[in-house]
Amino acid sequence: MKRRKGAAPTRPSRFVRTLVEIEGREETRVVEIPDFEPAPWKADAALTIVGRATPRFDAVEKSTGRARYTADVQLPGMLHAAIVRSHQPHGCITAVDVDAARAVPGVVDVLTGADLPAGMSVGGRKMFDRTVEYAGQPVAAVCAASAEAARRGAAAVRLTIEAAGFAVTFADATAPGAPRVRAGGNVAPHAPFIQERGNMARGLRQADVTISREYRTPVALHSALEPHGAVAEWTDDRLTVWESTQGIFRTREQLGAALRLPLNRVRVICEHMGGGFGAKNGMGTHTLVAALFARRSGRPVRCLNDREAEQTDAGNRNATVQRVTLAAKRDGRLTAILVEADVPLGVGGWESGPAKIYHELYRCPNVRTAETFGYINAAAMSAFRAPGHAEGAFGLERAMDTLAGALDMDPLALRMKNLAARDQEKGRPYSGGSRLAECYRDGAKRFGWTRARRANSATATTGARRGVGMAAQIWGTGGGPPAYALVRLNADGTADVLTGTQDLGTGSRTILAQVAAEALGARLADVQVILGDTERTPYTGNSWGSMTTPSVSPAVRMAAEDARRQLLEAAAGMMGVSPDRLEARGGTIRVKGKGRGRNARAMSFAAVAEQLGDVMIIGRGSRGPNAPHAAVVTVGAQFAEVEVDPGTGVVRVLRIVAVHDAGRVINPLLAGSQLQGGILQGLGYALFEERVMDRRLGVPLNPTLHDYKVPTMADAPSIDARCLDGSDSTANHVGARGLAEPPIIPTAPAIANAVANALGVEVDEIPLTPWRVLAALARRVGTDS
Amino acid sequence: MRLRVNGRDHDVACPDHVTLLDALRDELHLTGTKLVCDRGECGACTVLLDGQPVYSCLTLAAACEGQAITTIEGIGAPGSHHAVQSAFARHDAAQCGFCTPGQVLAAVALLRQIPAPTDAEIVAAMSGNLCRCGTYPRILDAIRGAAAELRAAGAGA
């Protein structure tokens, strides 16, 4: 082929637009089409490392205390910073007196709003603003030789705040004559936000049975054990930040913008991370505080939230009120779903409402949701494991049980009657088909649903009462580009995988090594994954929206396949055969097939690498675009049995059975842990967890792990949680979808349905603390008499 | 003050009001012991004092002179992990791992006291150690496994 000198070859651009879904929100982005995409691993692919229950790579590091978290980073000469927070929920700071703080022994520096570069902001809010809109808002910071001195210094800063009226509940913020809670107003513009399909009037008209109820969900706190925190160090004009984060690259981008630094002068590191659950998606005030003090002092600076700050101003799952109407034919077919929701977000955050699951989970031609997003004088919400869906599932799935009661149908039968065969919002098929019916059937069988329903309806009327309930979930888990990986073959035949993701405790470090070893044909022990460092790795996005596995594992697989292709090419020359006759497995390259001399001519990776000397094989991989015409979701069903003491109102969850379909499971041990973890967080949401605000003072009353109760081992039920076998080759060529968020979604409604079943009462609000259970019982007694 | 930590004496210069947790982390740089709530609510800072589990955030360093302090760094040795540590790894009893050092120490103390605990005894002993990732079922499995392993090793010795 002849080409004129200087003329570029013409081919279609590799950079195209595609749809990416993050935590229920879809965005269109530019993506790069990879040079090649490996053929999908089908369900019956003969994989030996992917699919194996391998212990996580860093398990020993963690159980020996050697795993180093951001909170453990100690640098020579390091100073400590503490943030001063407003105790007033609303007002204007008229004076910040720092003299007493500067006089505290050990204090070296103080930062107030006046010291900051103009326009410095965090999460869209002006940093250290004089206008205070919630109790806990950062207003200044103190830097000292020790954490204790910094705390004392922060406590010594005197704020004069001209107080303004405030509201900390949706009702108070939207009542006539309510104080203006923030500059942007008390209700989001365009309220209510309506999403609709079909014809609601017709749907209601066609119905034989209609139920309407109101459901309430609380503000829940992430309560990650490692607080938000950062350590910052400058070397001339280069900044290194250790951050407990779900997104090293996003943190870098935000730091670069805030400090006006070129991105190649900012390095963000997150080696191990003590929990995020959605609240650690980028730079925070603490990050800038550490970076600014470090620049001013010329010394490294650490700034960590204390527990009160972590429980007050580190994100939360917003509360909801959901007024739900379900309408159905006598045989159970849904004809209409109608929801109006009130959603107080705090002073900010994004518009995360409960509506989406009402559009997705069941087949129904007529659906209308109307969400009113309000603002209150409390810390902004943030994503929290399945934001929106965990809240929406409580309303929808409680209403489904109420409808089942009105129809005199088994709740499971009602759900089976309303299976959604395709994504009804966009009319797309599900990438892996919908296997929710299988989840229902398998779960019901493992749980013994039919027998348990019968047994529990015959429970005696005195003493502890048992009940069973179930609920379903659906959650977009397709992930998407961009995500990049490199695979380097070392001179001894071992391999390094480099990718810019992070391991939140989900096990990404381990499962990515499994994918790389499988695709490369290496031994798992010879593969290590390097992640959590923007300077060492190529770009990968945040670990949110159950995206890491479906986004990063295909990039890693492609990089490993690229490295294997080169390795086989190198080995072919050494072995005197053509590369396509070779295969790599278990760290050895052999001639394919079973012919004689196959083993005699085998070469280990180490032997090939040795001959290559310092010639390095580098494989490059990227995540290709999503299939345009399929919805990628993880679905599942959960069943719960509870015991309720009607005398004390105490609910005990006895057992949970969970069956989900997440496509290919790369590591069943780790997947099982993630399911159990989501279920236990869901149990906390169902029974214990709620932030309590004082309406008169406008402050949170329980910012501690004592008063905000998360589950303990004593609360853990027996859990039988599994995923269906299979692979979703439409979703991506590894076949895996996300699994992190789905298990929390159906847990609370399944438990609440079980409590309702145990007591024969309506349950319309979580958490089901003893007083709520007793109140529900009292309402029934009131009705009976 | 002089603290005996993991079998070695350390002279520590810190005021009397400093907690054992802060002394371990900030003076001795033993960062395996974690600070989470700083008020005895979560168990992440658990260490052993003469073999008994204590919350080091509620214990004054000065009050520990003359007692044997064991932190996670003093459990097992490189290449020879304690049965509880190996069981935690095998059973995937750590996700983020931030609570894990405290969990391991609470479990080690339990198994020293009750070599063959019932599930109820395990739950009672471990309920002061929070895990937000929800690894409790795995921790229960790990402790059962470690108990069996330690008993077998003891019987063989």
JSON list of N, CA and C in Angstrom, two decimals, chain A residues 520-578:
[
{"chain": "A", "resi": 520, "resn": "LEU", "atom": "N", "xyz": [-3.56, -12.94, 31.33]},
{"chain": "A", "resi": 520, "resn": "LEU", "atom": "CA", "xyz": [-2.14, -13.02, 30.98]},
{"chain": "A", "resi": 520, "resn": "LEU", "atom": "C", "xyz": [-1.67, -14.46, 30.92]},
{"chain": "A", "resi": 521, "resn": "GLY", "atom": "N", "xyz": [-2.37, -15.32, 31.63]},
{"chain": "A", "resi": 521, "resn": "GLY", "atom": "CA", "xyz": [-1.92, -16.70, 31.74]},
{"chain": "A", "resi": 521, "resn": "GLY", "atom": "C", "xyz": [-0.84, -16.85, 32.80]},
{"chain": "A", "resi": 522, "resn": "ALA", "atom": "N", "xyz": [-0.84, -15.93, 33.74]},
{"chain": "A", "resi": 522, "resn": "ALA", "atom": "CA", "xyz": [0.18, -15.94, 34.80]},
{"chain": "A", "resi": 522, "resn": "ALA", "atom": "C", "xyz": [-0.34, -16.66, 36.03]},
{"chain": "A", "resi": 523, "resn": "ARG", "atom": "N", "xyz": [0.59, -16.95, 36.96]},
{"chain": "A", "resi": 523, "resn": "ARG", "atom": "CA", "xyz": [0.15, -17.44, 38.26]},
{"chain": "A", "resi": 523, "resn": "ARG", "atom": "C", "xyz": [-0.32, -16.24, 39.07]},
{"chain": "A", "resi": 524, "resn": "LEU", "atom": "N", "xyz": [-1.40, -16.43, 39.84]},
{"chain": "A", "resi": 524, "resn": "LEU", "atom": "CA", "xyz": [-1.96, -15.32, 40.60]},
{"chain": "A", "resi": 524, "resn": "LEU", "atom": "C", "xyz": [-0.91, -14.72, 41.54]},
{"chain": "A", "resi": 525, "resn": "ALA", "atom": "N", "xyz": [-0.08, -15.58, 42.12]},
{"chain": "A", "resi": 525, "resn": "ALA", "atom": "CA", "xyz": [0.91, -15.10, 43.08]},
{"chain": "A", "resi": 525, "resn": "ALA", "atom": "C", "xyz": [1.96, -14.21, 42.42]},
{"chain": "A", "resi": 526, "resn": "ASP", "atom": "N", "xyz": [2.07, -14.29, 41.10]},
{"chain": "A", "resi": 526, "resn": "ASP", "atom": "CA", "xyz": [3.07, -13.48, 40.40]},
{"chain": "A", "resi": 526, "resn": "ASP", "atom": "C", "xyz": [2.54, -12.12, 39.95]},
{"chain": "A", "resi": 527, "resn": "VAL", "atom": "N", "xyz": [1.29, -11.84, 40.29]},
{"chain": "A", "resi": 527, "resn": "VAL", "atom": "CA", "xyz": [0.69, -10.58, 39.84]},
{"chain": "A", "resi": 527, "resn": "VAL", "atom": "C", "xyz": [0.44, -9.68, 41.04]},
{"chain": "A", "resi": 528, "resn": "GLN", "atom": "N", "xyz": [0.86, -8.45, 40.94]},
{"chain": "A", "resi": 528, "resn": "GLN", "atom": "CA", "xyz": [0.46, -7.48, 41.96]},
{"chain": "A", "resi": 528, "resn": "GLN", "atom": "C", "xyz": [-0.24, -6.32, 41.29]},
{"chain": "A", "resi": 529, "resn": "VAL", "atom": "N", "xyz": [-1.15, -5.70, 42.03]},
{"chain": "A", "resi": 529, "resn": "VAL", "atom": "CA", "xyz": [-1.89, -4.56, 41.50]},
{"chain": "A", "resi": 529, "resn": "VAL", "atom": "C", "xyz": [-1.43, -3.30, 42.22]},
{"chain": "A", "resi": 530, "resn": "ILE", "atom": "N", "xyz": [-1.04, -2.31, 41.44]},
{"chain": "A", "resi": 530, "resn": "ILE", "atom": "CA", "xyz": [-0.63, -1.02, 41.98]},
{"chain": "A", "resi": 530, "resn": "ILE", "atom": "C", "xyz": [-1.76, -0.04, 41.68]},
{"chain": "A", "resi": 531, "resn": "LEU", "atom": "N", "xyz": [-2.34, 0.50, 42.72]},
{"chain": "A", "resi": 531, "resn": "LEU", "atom": "CA", "xyz": [-3.45, 1.43, 42.53]},
{"chain": "A", "resi": 531, "resn": "LEU", "atom": "C", "xyz": [-3.35, 2.53, 43.60]},
{"chain": "A", "resi": 532, "resn": "GLY", "atom": "N", "xyz": [-4.30, 3.44, 43.59]},
{"chain": "A", "resi": 532, "resn": "GLY", "atom": "CA", "xyz": [-4.35, 4.43, 44.66]},
{"chain": "A", "resi": 532, "resn": "GLY", "atom": "C", "xyz": [-3.22, 5.45, 44.64]},
{"chain": "A", "resi": 533, "resn": "ASP", "atom": "N", "xyz": [-2.71, 5.77, 43.46]},
{"chain": "A", "resi": 533, "resn": "ASP", "atom": "CA", "xyz": [-1.62, 6.76, 43.37]},
{"chain": "A", "resi": 533, "resn": "ASP", "atom": "C", "xyz": [-1.67, 7.41, 42.00]},
{"chain": "A", "resi": 534, "resn": "THR", "atom": "N", "xyz": [-2.02, 8.69, 41.94]},
{"chain": "A", "resi": 534, "resn": "THR", "atom": "CA", "xyz": [-2.19, 9.35, 40.64]},
{"chain": "A", "resi": 534, "resn": "THR", "atom": "C", "xyz": [-0.88, 9.46, 39.87]},
{"chain": "A", "resi": 535, "resn": "GLU", "atom": "N", "xyz": [0.24, 9.40, 40.57]},
{"chain": "A", "resi": 535, "resn": "GLU", "atom": "CA", "xyz": [1.50, 9.60, 39.87]},
{"chain": "A", "resi": 535, "resn": "GLU", "atom": "C", "xyz": [2.03, 8.31, 39.25]},
{"chain": "A", "resi": 536, "resn": "ARG", "atom": "N", "xyz": [1.57, 7.18, 39.76]},
{"chain": "A", "resi": 536, "resn": "ARG", "atom": "CA", "xyz": [2.11, 5.91, 39.26]},
{"chain": "A", "resi": 536, "resn": "ARG", "atom": "C", "xyz": [1.18, 5.23, 38.26]},
{"chain": "A", "resi": 537, "resn": "THR", "atom": "N", "xyz": [-0.04, 5.68, 38.17]},
{"chain": "A", "resi": 537, "resn": "THR", "atom": "CA", "xyz": [-1.04, 4.89, 37.43]},
{"chain": "A", "resi": 537, "resn": "THR", "atom": "C", "xyz": [-1.78, 5.73, 36.40]},
{"chain": "A", "resi": 538, "resn": "PRO", "atom": "N", "xyz": [-2.32, 5.08, 35.36]},
{"chain": "A", "resi": 538, "resn": "PRO", "atom": "CA", "xyz": [-3.16, 5.80, 34.41]},
{"chain": "A", "resi": 538, "resn": "PRO", "atom": "C", "xyz": [-4.57, 6.03, 34.99]},
{"chain": "A", "resi": 539, "resn": "TYR", "atom": "N", "xyz": [-5.26, 6.97, 34.38]},
{"chain": "A", "resi": 539, "resn": "TYR", "atom": "CA", "xyz": [-6.56, 7.41, 34.91]},
{"chain": "A", "resi": 539, "resn": "TYR", "atom": "C", "xyz": [-7.60, 6.29, 35.05]},
{"chain": "A", "resi": 540, "resn": "THR", "atom": "N", "xyz": [-8.28, 6.33, 36.17]},
{"chain": "A", "resi": 540, "resn": "THR", "atom": "CA", "xyz": [-9.51, 5.57, 36.37]},
{"chain": "A", "resi": 540, "resn": "THR", "atom": "C", "xyz": [-10.40, 6.43, 37.26]},
{"chain": "A", "resi": 541, "resn": "GLY", "atom": "N", "xyz": [-11.69, 6.33, 37.10]},
{"chain": "A", "resi": 541, "resn": "GLY", "atom": "CA", "xyz": [-12.61, 7.23, 37.80]},
{"chain": "A", "resi": 541, "resn": "GLY", "atom": "C", "xyz": [-12.87, 6.83, 39.24]},
{"chain": "A", "resi": 542, "resn": "ASN", "atom": "N", "xyz": [-13.83, 7.51, 39.80]},
{"chain": "A", "resi": 542, "resn": "ASN", "atom": "CA", "xyz": [-14.19, 7.26, 41.20]},
{"chain": "A", "resi": 542, "resn": "ASN", "atom": "C", "xyz": [-14.77, 5.86, 41.40]},
{"chain": "A", "resi": 543, "resn": "SER", "atom": "N", "xyz": [-14.56, 5.34, 42.59]},
{"chain": "A", "resi": 543, "resn": "SER", "atom": "CA", "xyz": [-15.23, 4.10, 42.98]},
{"chain": "A", "resi": 543, "resn": "SER", "atom": "C", "xyz": [-16.56, 4.48, 43.60]},
{"chain": "A", "resi": 544, "resn": "TRP", "atom": "N", "xyz": [-17.55, 4.68, 42.73]},
{"chain": "A", "resi": 544, "resn": "TRP", "atom": "CA", "xyz": [-18.90, 5.01, 43.16]},
{"chain": "A", "resi": 544, "resn": "TRP", "atom": "C", "xyz": [-19.85, 4.34, 42.17]},
{"chain": "A", "resi": 545, "resn": "GLY", "atom": "N", "xyz": [-21.12, 4.32, 42.51]},
{"chain": "A", "resi": 545, "resn": "GLY", "atom": "CA", "xyz": [-22.08, 3.77, 41.58]},
{"chain": "A", "resi": 545, "resn": "GLY", "atom": "C", "xyz": [-21.81, 2.32, 41.20]},
{"chain": "A", "resi": 546, "resn": "SER", "atom": "N", "xyz": [-21.22, 1.54, 42.09]},
{"chain": "A", "resi": 546, "resn": "SER", "atom": "CA", "xyz": [-20.93, 0.12, 41.81]},
{"chain": "A", "resi": 546, "resn": "SER", "atom": "C", "xyz": [-20.22, -0.03, 40.48]},
{"chain": "A", "resi": 547, "resn": "MET", "atom": "N", "xyz": [-19.30, 0.90, 40.20]},
{"chain": "A", "resi": 547, "resn": "MET", "atom": "CA", "xyz": [-18.70, 0.99, 38.87]},
{"chain": "A", "resi": 547, "resn": "MET", "atom": "C", "xyz": [-17.34, 0.33, 38.73]},
{"chain": "A", "resi": 548, "resn": "THR", "atom": "N", "xyz": [-16.65, 0.11, 39.82]},
{"chain": "A", "resi": 548, "resn": "THR", "atom": "CA", "xyz": [-15.24, -0.25, 39.69]},
{"chain": "A", "resi": 548, "resn": "THR", "atom": "C", "xyz": [-15.05, -1.57, 38.94]},
{"chain": "A", "resi": 549, "resn": "THR", "atom": "N", "xyz": [-15.74, -2.60, 39.36]},
{"chain": "A", "resi": 549, "resn": "THR", "atom": "CA", "xyz": [-15.56, -3.90, 38.70]},
{"chain": "A", "resi": 549, "resn": "THR", "atom": "C", "xyz": [-15.93, -3.84, 37.21]},
{"chain": "A", "resi": 550, "resn": "PRO", "atom": "N", "xyz": [-17.14, -3.36, 36.85]},
{"chain": "A", "resi": 550, "resn": "PRO", "atom": "CA", "xyz": [-17.47, -3.36, 35.42]},
{"chain": "A", "resi": 550, "resn": "PRO", "atom": "C", "xyz": [-16.70, -2.34, 34.59]},
{"chain": "A", "resi": 551, "resn": "SER", "atom": "N", "xyz": [-16.12, -1.32, 35.23]},
{"chain": "A", "resi": 551, "resn": "SER", "atom": "CA", "xyz": [-15.35, -0.33, 34.46]},
{"chain": "A", "resi": 551, "resn": "SER", "atom": "C", "xyz": [-13.89, -0.73, 34.33]},
{"chain": "A", "resi": 552, "resn": "VAL", "atom": "N", "xyz": [-13.31, -1.16, 35.43]},
{"chain": "A", "resi": 552, "resn": "VAL", "atom": "CA", "xyz": [-11.85, -1.34, 35.45]},
{"chain": "A", "resi": 552, "resn": "VAL", "atom": "C", "xyz": [-11.44, -2.74, 35.02]},
{"chain": "A", "resi": 553, "resn": "SER", "atom": "N", "xyz": [-12.24, -3.75, 35.38]},
{"chain": "A", "resi": 553, "resn": "SER", "atom": "CA", "xyz": [-11.78, -5.11, 35.06]},
{"chain": "A", "resi": 553, "resn": "SER", "atom": "C", "xyz": [-11.65, -5.33, 33.55]},
{"chain": "A", "resi": 554, "resn": "PRO", "atom": "N", "xyz": [-12.51, -4.75, 32.68]},
{"chain": "A", "resi": 554, "resn": "PRO", "atom": "CA", "xyz": [-12.26, -4.93, 31.24]},
{"chain": "A", "resi": 554, "resn": "PRO", "atom": "C", "xyz": [-10.97, -4.24, 30.78]},
{"chain": "A", "resi": 555, "resn": "ALA", "atom": "N", "xyz": [-10.66, -3.09, 31.36]},
{"chain": "A", "resi": 555, "resn": "ALA", "atom": "CA", "xyz": [-9.41, -2.41, 30.98]},
{"chain": "A", "resi": 555, "resn": "ALA", "atom": "C", "xyz": [-8.21, -3.25, 31.40]},
{"chain": "A", "resi": 556, "resn": "VAL", "atom": "N", "xyz": [-8.29, -3.84, 32.59]},
{"chain": "A", "resi": 556, "resn": "VAL", "atom": "CA", "xyz": [-7.20, -4.68, 33.07]},
{"chain": "A", "resi": 556, "resn": "VAL", "atom": "C", "xyz": [-7.07, -5.93, 32.21]},
{"chain": "A", "resi": 557, "resn": "ARG", "atom": "N", "xyz": [-8.20, -6.51, 31.87]},
{"chain": "A", "resi": 557, "resn": "ARG", "atom": "CA", "xyz": [-8.15, -7.70, 31.03]},
{"chain": "A", "resi": 557, "resn": "ARG", "atom": "C", "xyz": [-7.50, -7.37, 29.68]},
{"chain": "A", "resi": 558, "resn": "MET", "atom": "N", "xyz": [-7.90, -6.25, 29.10]},
{"chain": "A", "resi": 558, "resn": "MET", "atom": "CA", "xyz": [-7.35, -5.88, 27.80]},
{"chain": "A", "resi": 558, "resn": "MET", "atom": "C", "xyz": [-5.85, -5.64, 27.89]},
{"chain": "A", "resi": 559, "resn": "ALA", "atom": "N", "xyz": [-5.41, -4.97, 28.94]},
{"chain": "A", "resi": 559, "resn": "ALA", "atom": "CA", "xyz": [-3.96, -4.72, 29.11]},
{"chain": "A", "resi": 559, "resn": "ALA", "atom": "C", "xyz": [-3.20, -6.03, 29.25]},
{"chain": "A", "resi": 560, "resn": "ALA", "atom": "N", "xyz": [-3.80, -6.96, 29.99]},
{"chain": "A", "resi": 560, "resn": "ALA", "atom": "CA", "xyz": [-3.14, -8.25, 30.20]},
{"chain": "A", "resi": 560, "resn": "ALA", "atom": "C", "xyz": [-3.12, -9.05, 28.90]},
{"chain": "A", "resi": 561, "resn": "GLU", "atom": "N", "xyz": [-4.19, -8.97, 28.12]},
{"chain": "A", "resi": 561, "resn": "GLU", "atom": "CA", "xyz": [-4.20, -9.68, 26.83]},
{"chain": "A", "resi": 561, "resn": "GLU", "atom": "C", "xyz": [-3.17, -9.07, 25.88]},
{"chain": "A", "resi": 562, "resn": "ASP", "atom": "N", "xyz": [-3.05, -7.76, 25.94]},
{"chain": "A", "resi": 562, "resn": "ASP", "atom": "CA", "xyz": [-2.07, -7.08, 25.10]},
{"chain": "A", "resi": 562, "resn": "ASP", "atom": "C", "xyz": [-0.65, -7.52, 25.49]},
{"chain": "A", "resi": 563, "resn": "ALA", "atom": "N", "xyz": [-0.42, -7.62, 26.80]},
{"chain": "A", "resi": 563, "resn": "ALA", "atom": "CA", "xyz": [0.90, -8.06, 27.27]},
{"chain": "A", "resi": 563, "resn": "ALA", "atom": "C", "xyz": [1.13, -9.52, 26.88]},
{"chain": "A", "resi": 564, "resn": "ARG", "atom": "N", "xyz": [0.09, -10.35, 26.98]},
{"chain": "A", "resi": 564, "resn": "ARG", "atom": "CA", "xyz": [0.25, -11.77, 26.63]},
{"chain": "A", "resi": 564, "resn": "ARG", "atom": "C", "xyz": [0.58, -11.93, 25.14]},
{"chain": "A", "resi": 565, "resn": "ARG", "atom": "N", "xyz": [-0.11, -11.15, 24.31]},
{"chain": "A", "resi": 565, "resn": "ARG", "atom": "CA", "xyz": [0.15, -11.22, 22.87]},
{"chain": "A", "resi": 565, "resn": "ARG", "atom": "C", "xyz": [1.63, -10.93, 22.59]},
{"chain": "A", "resi": 566, "resn": "GLN", "atom": "N", "xyz": [2.15, -9.92, 23.24]},
{"chain": "A", "resi": 566, "resn": "GLN", "atom": "CA", "xyz": [3.56, -9.56, 23.03]},
{"chain": "A", "resi": 566, "resn": "GLN", "atom": "C", "xyz": [4.49, -10.63, 23.59]},
{"chain": "A", "resi": 567, "resn": "LEU", "atom": "N", "xyz": [4.10, -11.17, 24.73]},
{"chain": "A", "resi": 567, "resn": "LEU", "atom": "CA", "xyz": [4.91, -12.21, 25.37]},
{"chain": "A", "resi": 567, "resn": "LEU", "atom": "C", "xyz": [4.99, -13.45, 24.48]},
{"chain": "A", "resi": 568, "resn": "LEU", "atom": "N", "xyz": [3.84, -13.82, 23.89]},
{"chain": "A", "resi": 568, "resn": "LEU", "atom": "CA", "xyz": [3.81, -14.99, 23.02]},
{"chain": "A", "resi": 568, "resn": "LEU", "atom": "C", "xyz": [4.65, -14.73, 21.76]},
{"chain": "A", "resi": 569, "resn": "GLU", "atom": "N", "xyz": [4.60, -13.50, 21.30]},
{"chain": "A", "resi": 569, "resn": "GLU", "atom": "CA", "xyz": [5.38, -13.14, 20.13]},
{"chain": "A", "resi": 569, "resn": "GLU", "atom": "C", "xyz": [6.87, -13.28, 20.43]},
{"chain": "A", "resi": 570, "resn": "ALA", "atom": "N", "xyz": [7.25, -12.81, 21.61]},
{"chain": "A", "resi": 570, "resn": "ALA", "atom": "CA", "xyz": [8.66, -12.93, 22.00]},
{"chain": "A", "resi": 570, "resn": "ALA", "atom": "C", "xyz": [9.05, -14.40, 22.16]},
{"chain": "A", "resi": 571, "resn": "ALA", "atom": "N", "xyz": [8.17, -15.17, 22.81]},
{"chain": "A", "resi": 571, "resn": "ALA", "atom": "CA", "xyz": [8.46, -16.58, 23.07]},
{"chain": "A", "resi": 571, "resn": "ALA", "atom": "C", "xyz": [8.52, -17.37, 21.76]},
{"chain": "A", "resi": 572, "resn": "ALA", "atom": "N", "xyz": [7.67, -16.98, 20.79]},
{"chain": "A", "resi": 572, "resn": "ALA", "atom": "CA", "xyz": [7.63, -17.69, 19.52]},
{"chain": "A", "resi": 572, "resn": "ALA", "atom": "C", "xyz": [8.99, -17.67, 18.84]},
{"chain": "A", "resi": 573, "resn": "GLY", "atom": "N", "xyz": [9.62, -16.52, 18.86]},
{"chain": "A", "resi": 573, "resn": "GLY", "atom": "CA", "xyz": [10.95, -16.40, 18.28]},
{"chain": "A", "resi": 573, "resn": "GLY", "atom": "C", "xyz": [11.95, -17.30, 18.99]},
{"chain": "A", "resi": 574, "resn": "MET", "atom": "N", "xyz": [11.85, -17.35, 20.30]},
{"chain": "A", "resi": 574, "resn": "MET", "atom": "CA", "xyz": [12.78, -18.17, 21.09]},
{"chain": "A", "resi": 574, "resn": "MET", "atom": "C", "xyz": [12.52, -19.66, 20.89]},
{"chain": "A", "resi": 575, "resn": "MET", "atom": "N", "xyz": [11.25, -20.01, 20.68]},
{"chain": "A", "resi": 575, "resn": "MET", "atom": "CA", "xyz": [10.88, -21.43, 20.59]},
{"chain": "A", "resi": 575, "resn": "MET", "atom": "C", "xyz": [10.82, -21.91, 19.15]},
{"chain": "A", "resi": 576, "resn": "GLY", "atom": "N", "xyz": [10.92, -20.99, 18.21]},
{"chain": "A", "resi": 576, "resn": "GLY", "atom": "CA", "xyz": [10.91, -21.37, 16.81]},
{"chain": "A", "resi": 576, "resn": "GLY", "atom": "C", "xyz": [9.57, -21.87, 16.31]},
{"chain": "A", "resi": 577, "resn": "VAL", "atom": "N", "xyz": [8.48, -21.33, 16.87]},
{"chain": "A", "resi": 577, "resn": "VAL", "atom": "CA", "xyz": [7.14, -21.65, 16.36]},
{"chain": "A", "resi": 577, "resn": "VAL", "atom": "C", "xyz": [6.40, -20.33, 16.12]},
{"chain": "A", "resi": 578, "resn": "SER", "atom": "N", "xyz": [5.29, -20.42, 15.44]},
{"chain": "A", "resi": 578, "resn": "SER", "atom": "CA", "xyz": [4.57, -19.18, 15.21]},
{"chain": "A", "resi": 578, "resn": "SER", "atom": "C", "xyz": [3.75, -18.85, 16.47]}
]
